[in-house]
PDB file of C-alpha atoms in Angstrom:
ATOM      1  CA  PHE A   1      -0.188   0.066  -0.250  1.00  0.00           C
ATOM      2  CA  ILE A   2       1.460   3.276  -1.312  1.00  0.00           C
ATOM      3  CA  ILE A   3       0.285   5.948   1.788  1.00  0.00           C
ATOM      4  CA  ALA A   4       0.022   9.593   0.185  1.00  0.00           C
ATOM      5  CA  GLU A   5       0.888  12.044   3.475  1.00  0.00           C
ATOM      6  CA  ARG A   6      -0.934  15.031   3.123  1.00  0.00           C
ATOM      7  CA  GLU A   7       1.363  18.280   3.750  1.00  0.00           C
ATOM      8  CA  ILE A   8       0.372  20.199   6.436  1.00  0.00           C
ATOM      9  CA  ALA A   9       1.173  24.204   6.121  1.00  0.00           C
ATOM     10  CA  VAL A  10       2.098  25.771   9.536  1.00  0.00           C
ATOM     11  CA  GLN A  11       1.564  29.631   9.502  1.00  0.00           C
ATOM     12  CA  PRO A  12       4.819  31.127  11.524  1.00  0.00           C
ATOM     13  CA  LEU A  13       3.083  33.030  14.259  1.00  0.00           C
ATOM     14  CA  TYR A  14       3.677  36.799  13.108  1.00  0.00           C
ATOM     15  CA  GLU A  15       1.125  34.805   9.694  1.00  0.00           C
ATOM     16  CA  LYS A  16      -0.984  33.191  11.962  1.00  0.00           C
ATOM     17  CA  TYR A  17      -2.076  36.173  13.752  1.00  0.00           C
ATOM     18  CA  ARG A  18      -1.851  38.962  10.904  1.00  0.00           C
ATOM     19  CA  PRO A  19      -5.106  41.047  11.626  1.00  0.00           C
ATOM     20  CA  LYS A  20      -7.789  40.322   8.995  1.00  0.00           C
ATOM     21  CA  THR A  21     -10.072  43.391  10.677  1.00  0.00           C
ATOM     22  CA  TRP A  22      -9.619  46.555  11.601  1.00  0.00           C
ATOM     23  CA  ASP A  23     -10.692  45.450  15.366  1.00  0.00           C
ATOM     24  CA  GLU A  24      -7.835  43.261  15.392  1.00  0.00           C
ATOM     25  CA  VAL A  25      -5.002  46.402  14.478  1.00  0.00           C
ATOM     26  CA  ILE A  26      -2.219  47.065  17.690  1.00  0.00           C
ATOM     27  CA  GLY A  27      -2.445  50.686  18.292  1.00  0.00           C
ATOM     28  CA  HIS A  28      -2.315  53.342  15.801  1.00  0.00           C
ATOM     29  CA  GLU A  29      -5.821  54.416  16.605  1.00  0.00           C
ATOM     30  CA  ARG A  30      -5.480  57.725  14.659  1.00  0.00           C
ATOM     31  CA  VAL A  31      -4.106  55.921  10.853  1.00  0.00           C
ATOM     32  CA  VAL A  32      -6.877  53.700  11.293  1.00  0.00           C
ATOM     33  CA  LYS A  33      -9.393  56.125  11.895  1.00  0.00           C
ATOM     34  CA  ASN A  34      -8.534  57.825   8.804  1.00  0.00           C
ATOM     35  CA  LEU A  35      -8.074  55.192   6.364  1.00  0.00           C
ATOM     36  CA  LEU A  36     -11.960  54.066   7.876  1.00  0.00           C
ATOM     37  CA  ARG A  37     -12.904  57.780   6.653  1.00  0.00           C
ATOM     38  CA  PHE A  38     -12.001  56.496   2.979  1.00  0.00           C
ATOM     39  CA  ARG A  39     -13.775  53.830   2.902  1.00  0.00           C
ATOM     40  CA  ASP A  40     -17.257  55.191   4.584  1.00  0.00           C
ATOM     41  CA  ASN A  41     -16.855  57.770   1.752  1.00  0.00           C
ATOM     42  CA  ASP A  42     -16.271  55.640  -0.799  1.00  0.00           C
ATOM     43  CA  ALA A  43     -12.676  57.254  -1.170  1.00  0.00           C
ATOM     44  CA  ILE A  44     -10.238  54.203  -1.144  1.00  0.00           C
ATOM     45  CA  GLY A  45     -10.153  54.196  -4.555  1.00  0.00           C
ATOM     46  CA  GLY A  46      -8.208  56.657  -7.118  1.00  0.00           C
ATOM     47  CA  HIS A  47      -5.415  57.643  -4.195  1.00  0.00           C
ATOM     48  CA  ALA A  48      -2.136  56.569  -3.326  1.00  0.00           C
ATOM     49  CA  PHE A  49      -0.865  55.859   0.047  1.00  0.00           C
ATOM     50  CA  TRP A  50       2.327  55.990   1.785  1.00  0.00           C
ATOM     51  CA  PHE A  51       2.945  54.064   4.964  1.00  0.00           C
ATOM     52  CA  THR A  52       6.367  55.111   6.441  1.00  0.00           C
ATOM     53  CA  GLY A  53       7.198  53.349   9.830  1.00  0.00           C
ATOM     54  CA  GLN A  54       9.822  50.868  11.692  1.00  0.00           C
ATOM     55  CA  SER A  55       9.710  46.753  10.546  1.00  0.00           C
ATOM     56  CA  GLY A  56       7.702  45.136  12.483  1.00  0.00           C
ATOM     57  CA  CYS A  57       4.951  47.915  13.001  1.00  0.00           C
ATOM     58  CA  GLY A  58       1.992  46.675  10.868  1.00  0.00           C
ATOM     59  CA  LYS A  59       2.148  48.460   7.963  1.00  0.00           C
ATOM     60  CA  THR A  60       1.756  45.625   5.302  1.00  0.00           C
ATOM     61  CA  SER A  61      -1.132  44.311   7.892  1.00  0.00           C
ATOM     62  CA  ILE A  62      -2.846  47.495   7.212  1.00  0.00           C
ATOM     63  CA  ALA A  63      -2.381  47.759   3.773  1.00  0.00           C
ATOM     64  CA  ARG A  64      -3.730  44.883   3.142  1.00  0.00           C
ATOM     65  CA  LEU A  65      -6.536  45.915   4.787  1.00  0.00           C
ATOM     66  CA  LEU A  66      -6.742  48.548   3.339  1.00  0.00           C
ATOM     67  CA  ALA A  67      -6.804  47.622  -0.424  1.00  0.00           C
ATOM     68  CA  ALA A  68      -9.578  44.308   0.969  1.00  0.00           C
ATOM     69  CA  GLU A  69     -11.959  47.229   1.267  1.00  0.00           C
ATOM     70  CA  LEU A  70     -11.545  47.513  -2.366  1.00  0.00           C
ATOM     71  CA  CYS A  71     -10.386  44.377  -4.181  1.00  0.00           C
ATOM     72  CA  ASP A  72     -11.248  40.857  -3.899  1.00  0.00           C
ATOM     73  CA  GLU A  73      -8.023  39.016  -3.240  1.00  0.00           C
ATOM     74  CA  ASP A  74      -7.332  37.463  -6.691  1.00  0.00           C
ATOM     75  CA  ASN A  75      -7.257  41.332  -7.606  1.00  0.00           C
ATOM     76  CA  PHE A  76      -4.816  42.331  -4.818  1.00  0.00           C
ATOM     77  CA  GLU A  77      -0.969  42.438  -6.127  1.00  0.00           C
ATOM     78  CA  GLU A  78       1.820  42.825  -3.664  1.00  0.00           C
ATOM     79  CA  MET A  79       5.480  43.175  -4.908  1.00  0.00           C
ATOM     80  CA  ASP A  80       8.387  43.463  -3.727  1.00  0.00           C
ATOM     81  CA  ALA A  81       9.362  47.361  -5.011  1.00  0.00           C
ATOM     82  CA  LEU A  82      13.711  46.294  -6.129  1.00  0.00           C
ATOM     83  CA  GLN A  83      11.809  43.362  -7.972  1.00  0.00           C
ATOM     84  CA  VAL A  84       9.587  45.354 -10.081  1.00  0.00           C
ATOM     85  CA  THR A  85       9.815  46.766 -13.812  1.00  0.00           C
ATOM     86  CA  PRO A  86       9.135  49.693 -15.917  1.00  0.00           C
ATOM     87  CA  PHE A  87       6.945  47.138 -18.047  1.00  0.00           C
ATOM     88  CA  GLN A  88       5.434  45.350 -15.670  1.00  0.00           C
ATOM     89  CA  LEU A  89       3.945  48.903 -14.440  1.00  0.00           C
ATOM     90  CA  ALA A  90       3.107  49.580 -18.014  1.00  0.00           C
ATOM     91  CA  GLU A  91       1.564  46.276 -17.795  1.00  0.00           C
ATOM     92  CA  ILE A  92      -0.197  47.825 -14.531  1.00  0.00           C
ATOM     93  CA  LYS A  93      -1.655  50.753 -15.993  1.00  0.00           C
ATOM     94  CA  ARG A  94      -2.786  49.025 -18.911  1.00  0.00           C
ATOM     95  CA  ARG A  95      -5.054  46.444 -16.553  1.00  0.00           C
ATOM     96  CA  ARG A  96      -6.370  49.090 -14.980  1.00  0.00           C
ATOM     97  CA  ALA A  97      -8.113  50.711 -17.039  1.00  0.00           C
ATOM     98  CA  CYS A  98      -9.979  48.050 -16.957  1.00  0.00           C
ATOM     99  CA  PHE A  99     -13.248  46.958 -14.077  1.00  0.00           C
ATOM    100  CA  ALA A 100     -11.928  43.489 -12.297  1.00  0.00           C
ATOM    101  CA  LEU A 101     -14.566  40.462 -12.010  1.00  0.00           C
ATOM    102  CA  GLY A 102     -15.454  39.446  -8.656  1.00  0.00           C
ATOM    103  CA  SER A 103     -17.541  40.782  -5.861  1.00  0.00           C
ATOM    104  CA  LYS A 104     -15.387  43.401  -5.453  1.00  0.00           C
ATOM    105  CA  ARG A 105     -14.890  45.445  -9.245  1.00  0.00           C
ATOM    106  CA  GLY A 106     -11.768  47.426  -7.411  1.00  0.00           C
ATOM    107  CA  ARG A 107      -7.371  46.237  -8.239  1.00  0.00           C
ATOM    108  CA  ALA A 108      -5.352  46.926  -5.813  1.00  0.00           C
ATOM    109  CA  TYR A 109      -1.655  47.203  -5.723  1.00  0.00           C
ATOM    110  CA  PHE A 110       1.209  47.286  -2.937  1.00  0.00           C
ATOM    111  CA  PHE A 111       5.059  48.430  -3.655  1.00  0.00           C
ATOM    112  CA  ASP A 112       6.292  46.956  -0.313  1.00  0.00           C
ATOM    113  CA  GLU A 113       9.590  48.325   0.577  1.00  0.00           C
ATOM    114  CA  ALA A 114       8.951  51.365  -1.900  1.00  0.00           C
ATOM    115  CA  HIS A 115      12.646  51.765  -0.951  1.00  0.00           C
ATOM    116  CA  GLY A 116      13.200  49.364  -3.243  1.00  0.00           C
ATOM    117  CA  LEU A 117      12.118  51.375  -6.886  1.00  0.00           C
ATOM    118  CA  LYS A 118      14.336  51.931  -9.431  1.00  0.00           C
ATOM    119  CA  LYS A 119      15.045  55.620 -10.490  1.00  0.00           C
ATOM    120  CA  GLU A 120      13.273  54.750 -13.847  1.00  0.00           C
ATOM    121  CA  CYS A 121      10.283  53.148 -12.288  1.00  0.00           C
ATOM    122  CA  ILE A 122       9.416  55.873 -10.316  1.00  0.00           C
ATOM    123  CA  THR A 123       9.719  58.008 -13.179  1.00  0.00           C
ATOM    124  CA  GLN A 124       7.049  56.111 -14.864  1.00  0.00           C
ATOM    125  CA  LEU A 125       5.012  55.578 -11.239  1.00  0.00           C
ATOM    126  CA  LEU A 126       5.582  60.084 -11.416  1.00  0.00           C
ATOM    127  CA  LYS A 127       2.932  59.571 -14.275  1.00  0.00           C
ATOM    128  CA  ASP A 128       0.950  56.502 -13.363  1.00  0.00           C
ATOM    129  CA  VAL A 129      -0.542  57.869  -9.846  1.00  0.00           C
ATOM    130  CA  GLU A 130      -1.893  61.293 -11.281  1.00  0.00           C
ATOM    131  CA  PRO A 131      -4.152  60.167 -12.582  1.00  0.00           C
ATOM    132  CA  ILE A 132      -5.854  57.253 -10.471  1.00  0.00           C
ATOM    133  CA  PRO A 133      -8.802  54.754 -11.490  1.00  0.00           C
ATOM    134  CA  SER A 134     -11.749  55.503  -8.808  1.00  0.00           C
ATOM    135  CA  HIS A 135     -11.587  51.776  -8.546  1.00  0.00           C
ATOM    136  CA  VAL A 136      -7.761  51.529  -8.431  1.00  0.00           C
ATOM    137  CA  VAL A 137      -5.698  51.721  -5.299  1.00  0.00           C
ATOM    138  CA  TYR A 138      -1.949  52.302  -5.037  1.00  0.00           C
ATOM    139  CA  ILE A 139      -0.689  51.431  -1.616  1.00  0.00           C
ATOM    140  CA  PHE A 140       3.529  52.015  -0.679  1.00  0.00           C
ATOM    141  CA  SER A 141       5.181  51.040   2.470  1.00  0.00           C
ATOM    142  CA  THR A 142       9.036  51.610   3.632  1.00  0.00           C
ATOM    143  CA  THR A 143      10.761  52.238   6.923  1.00  0.00           C
ATOM    144  CA  LYS A 144      12.424  55.269   7.262  1.00  0.00           C
ATOM    145  CA  ALA A 145      15.547  54.693   6.956  1.00  0.00           C
ATOM    146  CA  GLY A 146      14.317  52.857   3.860  1.00  0.00           C
ATOM    147  CA  GLN A 147      12.604  56.173   2.962  1.00  0.00           C
ATOM    148  CA  ALA A 148      15.996  58.094   3.849  1.00  0.00           C
ATOM    149  CA  LYS A 149      17.958  56.333   1.514  1.00  0.00           C
ATOM    150  CA  LEU A 150      15.208  56.907  -1.366  1.00  0.00           C
ATOM    151  CA  PHE A 151      15.648  60.538  -0.872  1.00  0.00           C
ATOM    152  CA  SER A 152      18.951  60.995  -0.470  1.00  0.00           C
ATOM    153  CA  GLY A 153      19.387  58.594  -3.621  1.00  0.00           C
ATOM    154  CA  ILE A 154      16.909  60.400  -6.307  1.00  0.00           C
ATOM    155  CA  ASP A 155      14.221  63.008  -6.248  1.00  0.00           C
ATOM    156  CA  ALA A 156      11.612  60.235  -4.865  1.00  0.00           C
ATOM    157  CA  ALA A 157       9.978  63.036  -2.741  1.00  0.00           C
ATOM    158  CA  PRO A 158       7.527  64.523  -5.620  1.00  0.00           C
ATOM    159  CA  LEU A 159       6.557  60.763  -5.898  1.00  0.00           C
ATOM    160  CA  ALA A 160       5.717  60.799  -1.894  1.00  0.00           C
ATOM    161  CA  SER A 161       3.362  64.880  -2.730  1.00  0.00           C
ATOM    162  CA  ARG A 162       0.645  62.537  -4.707  1.00  0.00           C
ATOM    163  CA  CYS A 163       0.495  60.101  -2.134  1.00  0.00           C
ATOM    164  CA  VAL A 164      -1.445  60.372   1.014  1.00  0.00           C
ATOM    165  CA  GLU A 165       1.222  59.579   3.729  1.00  0.00           C
ATOM    166  CA  TYR A 166       0.813  58.353   7.067  1.00  0.00           C
ATOM    167  CA  ARG A 167       3.992  57.515   9.209  1.00  0.00           C
ATOM    168  CA  LEU A 168       2.757  54.905  12.098  1.00  0.00           C
ATOM    169  CA  ASN A 169       4.925  54.938  15.147  1.00  0.00           C
ATOM    170  CA  ALA A 170       5.451  51.626  17.071  1.00  0.00           C
ATOM    171  CA  THR A 171       6.804  52.977  19.910  1.00  0.00           C
ATOM    172  CA  ASP A 172       3.657  54.426  21.237  1.00  0.00           C
ATOM    173  CA  ASN A 173       2.202  51.305  21.142  1.00  0.00           C
ATOM    174  CA  LEU A 174       5.146  49.340  23.422  1.00  0.00           C
ATOM    175  CA  GLN A 175       1.884  48.856  25.877  1.00  0.00           C
ATOM    176  CA  LYS A 176      -0.055  47.332  23.867  1.00  0.00           C
ATOM    177  CA  PHE A 177       2.326  45.192  22.074  1.00  0.00           C
ATOM    178  CA  ALA A 178       3.396  43.889  25.315  1.00  0.00           C
ATOM    179  CA  GLU A 179      -0.336  42.777  25.802  1.00  0.00           C
ATOM    180  CA  ARG A 180      -1.324  40.764  22.811  1.00  0.00           C
ATOM    181  CA  ALA A 181       2.020  39.345  22.671  1.00  0.00           C
ATOM    182  CA  LYS A 182       1.424  38.044  26.220  1.00  0.00           C
ATOM    183  CA  VAL A 183      -2.303  37.296  24.586  1.00  0.00           C
ATOM    184  CA  ILE A 184      -0.477  35.217  21.783  1.00  0.00           C
ATOM    185  CA  ALA A 185       2.031  33.193  23.864  1.00  0.00           C
ATOM    186  CA  GLU A 186      -0.808  31.721  26.354  1.00  0.00           C
ATOM    187  CA  ALA A 187      -3.313  31.027  23.258  1.00  0.00           C
ATOM    188  CA  GLU A 188       0.308  28.571  21.780  1.00  0.00           C
ATOM    189  CA  GLY A 189       1.200  27.175  24.876  1.00  0.00           C
ATOM    190  CA  LEU A 190       4.249  29.619  25.263  1.00  0.00           C
ATOM    191  CA  GLY A 191       2.941  31.888  28.124  1.00  0.00           C
ATOM    192  CA  GLY A 192       2.681  31.430  31.337  1.00  0.00           C
ATOM    193  CA  PHE A 193       5.359  35.084  32.425  1.00  0.00           C
ATOM    194  CA  GLY A 194       3.619  38.839  33.940  1.00  0.00           C
ATOM    195  CA  LEU A 195       3.420  41.352  31.422  1.00  0.00           C
ATOM    196  CA  PRO A 196       6.746  43.183  32.356  1.00  0.00           C
ATOM    197  CA  VAL A 197       8.574  40.074  30.551  1.00  0.00           C
ATOM    198  CA  TYR A 198       6.841  40.889  27.508  1.00  0.00           C
ATOM    199  CA  VAL A 199       7.188  44.405  28.187  1.00  0.00           C
ATOM    200  CA  ASP A 200      11.196  43.859  27.987  1.00  0.00           C
ATOM    201  CA  LEU A 201      10.725  41.609  25.031  1.00  0.00           C
ATOM    202  CA  ALA A 202       9.352  44.660  22.722  1.00  0.00           C
ATOM    203  CA  LYS A 203      12.107  46.879  24.180  1.00  0.00           C
ATOM    204  CA  ARG A 204      14.424  43.888  23.358  1.00  0.00           C
ATOM    205  CA  CYS A 205      13.200  43.555  19.718  1.00  0.00           C
ATOM    206  CA  ASN A 206      12.733  47.551  19.357  1.00  0.00           C
ATOM    207  CA  CYS A 207       8.957  47.371  19.507  1.00  0.00           C
ATOM    208  CA  ASN A 208       8.987  44.977  15.783  1.00  0.00           C
ATOM    209  CA  PHE A 209       6.058  42.852  16.232  1.00  0.00           C
ATOM    210  CA  ARG A 210       6.535  40.447  14.587  1.00  0.00           C
ATOM    211  CA  ALA A 211      10.184  39.767  15.441  1.00  0.00           C
ATOM    212  CA  MET A 212       8.634  39.952  18.725  1.00  0.00           C
ATOM    213  CA  LEU A 213       5.670  37.046  17.544  1.00  0.00           C
ATOM    214  CA  SER A 214      10.124  35.400  16.044  1.00  0.00           C
ATOM    215  CA  GLU A 215      11.436  34.852  19.186  1.00  0.00           C
ATOM    216  CA  ILE A 216       8.199  33.877  21.697  1.00  0.00           C
ATOM    217  CA  GLU A 217       7.522  30.940  19.249  1.00  0.00           C
ATOM    218  CA  ALA A 218      11.733  30.340  19.473  1.00  0.00           C
ATOM    219  CA  GLY A 219      11.348  29.744  23.120  1.00  0.00           C
ATOM    220  CA  ALA A 220      13.483  32.110  23.873  1.00  0.00           C
ATOM    221  CA  LEU A 221      11.182  33.451  26.747  1.00  0.00           C
ATOM    222  CA  CYS A 222      11.696  29.913  28.143  1.00  0.00           C
ATOM    223  CA  ARG A 223      15.177  29.996  27.700  1.00  0.00           C
ATOM    224  CA  GLU A 224      15.843  33.113  29.758  1.00  0.00           C
ATOM    225  CA  VAL A 225      13.585  31.732  32.576  1.00  0.00           C
ATOM    226  CA  ALA A 226      15.836  28.654  32.300  1.00  0.00           C
ATOM    227  CA  ILE A 227      19.073  30.187  32.928  1.00  0.00           C
ATOM    228  CA  SER A 228      17.416  33.000  35.260  1.00  0.00           C
ATOM    229  CA  ALA A 229      16.071  29.605  37.682  1.00  0.00           C
TER     230      ALA A 229
END
């Protein structure tokens, strides 16, 4: 007999617990409130959004939630900005002229790590994001250091000026990140520690929530307790 083994995909904790609704977003209340205003006014389409913040602070989660307000998953394109080419941008501009198929008719294009954009791509995007069809949204995300690097190498400021820009500050949410990490650790059977331990973890990870969950998953807290015992 041949027994076929079924592969079971095991998600890392930071993907398993990635926010699936706006209510699950940790902190960034002002940003979320403003984005919901765009949604409620049916104004997400026709805009480009630019999110800046340190790694692991929630930029990708917010970008995906924003895109989901306008389009189905099949019409959401997430790209590593470093790999984007002018030809690819031209194809996007050609496709975006038509409404998408599905329950939602919109299209969303997410350029992650926008500091990797090539000069020729920025030149192309300056023309592509002004104007944008009302059923299309462009989303860019980058770290603070990445944005500084992007703007120092070439004049990318005109691209950001065409976007609605939000700066995410993870440090302001240190306590909330610690509280959420504690809940997740306990749900996964990796808890049992007081909140101060998770506050220290948040500080050690520079408020990078993804890094915090990776340490919890790796059992780093368990090892620290064992060593100190």
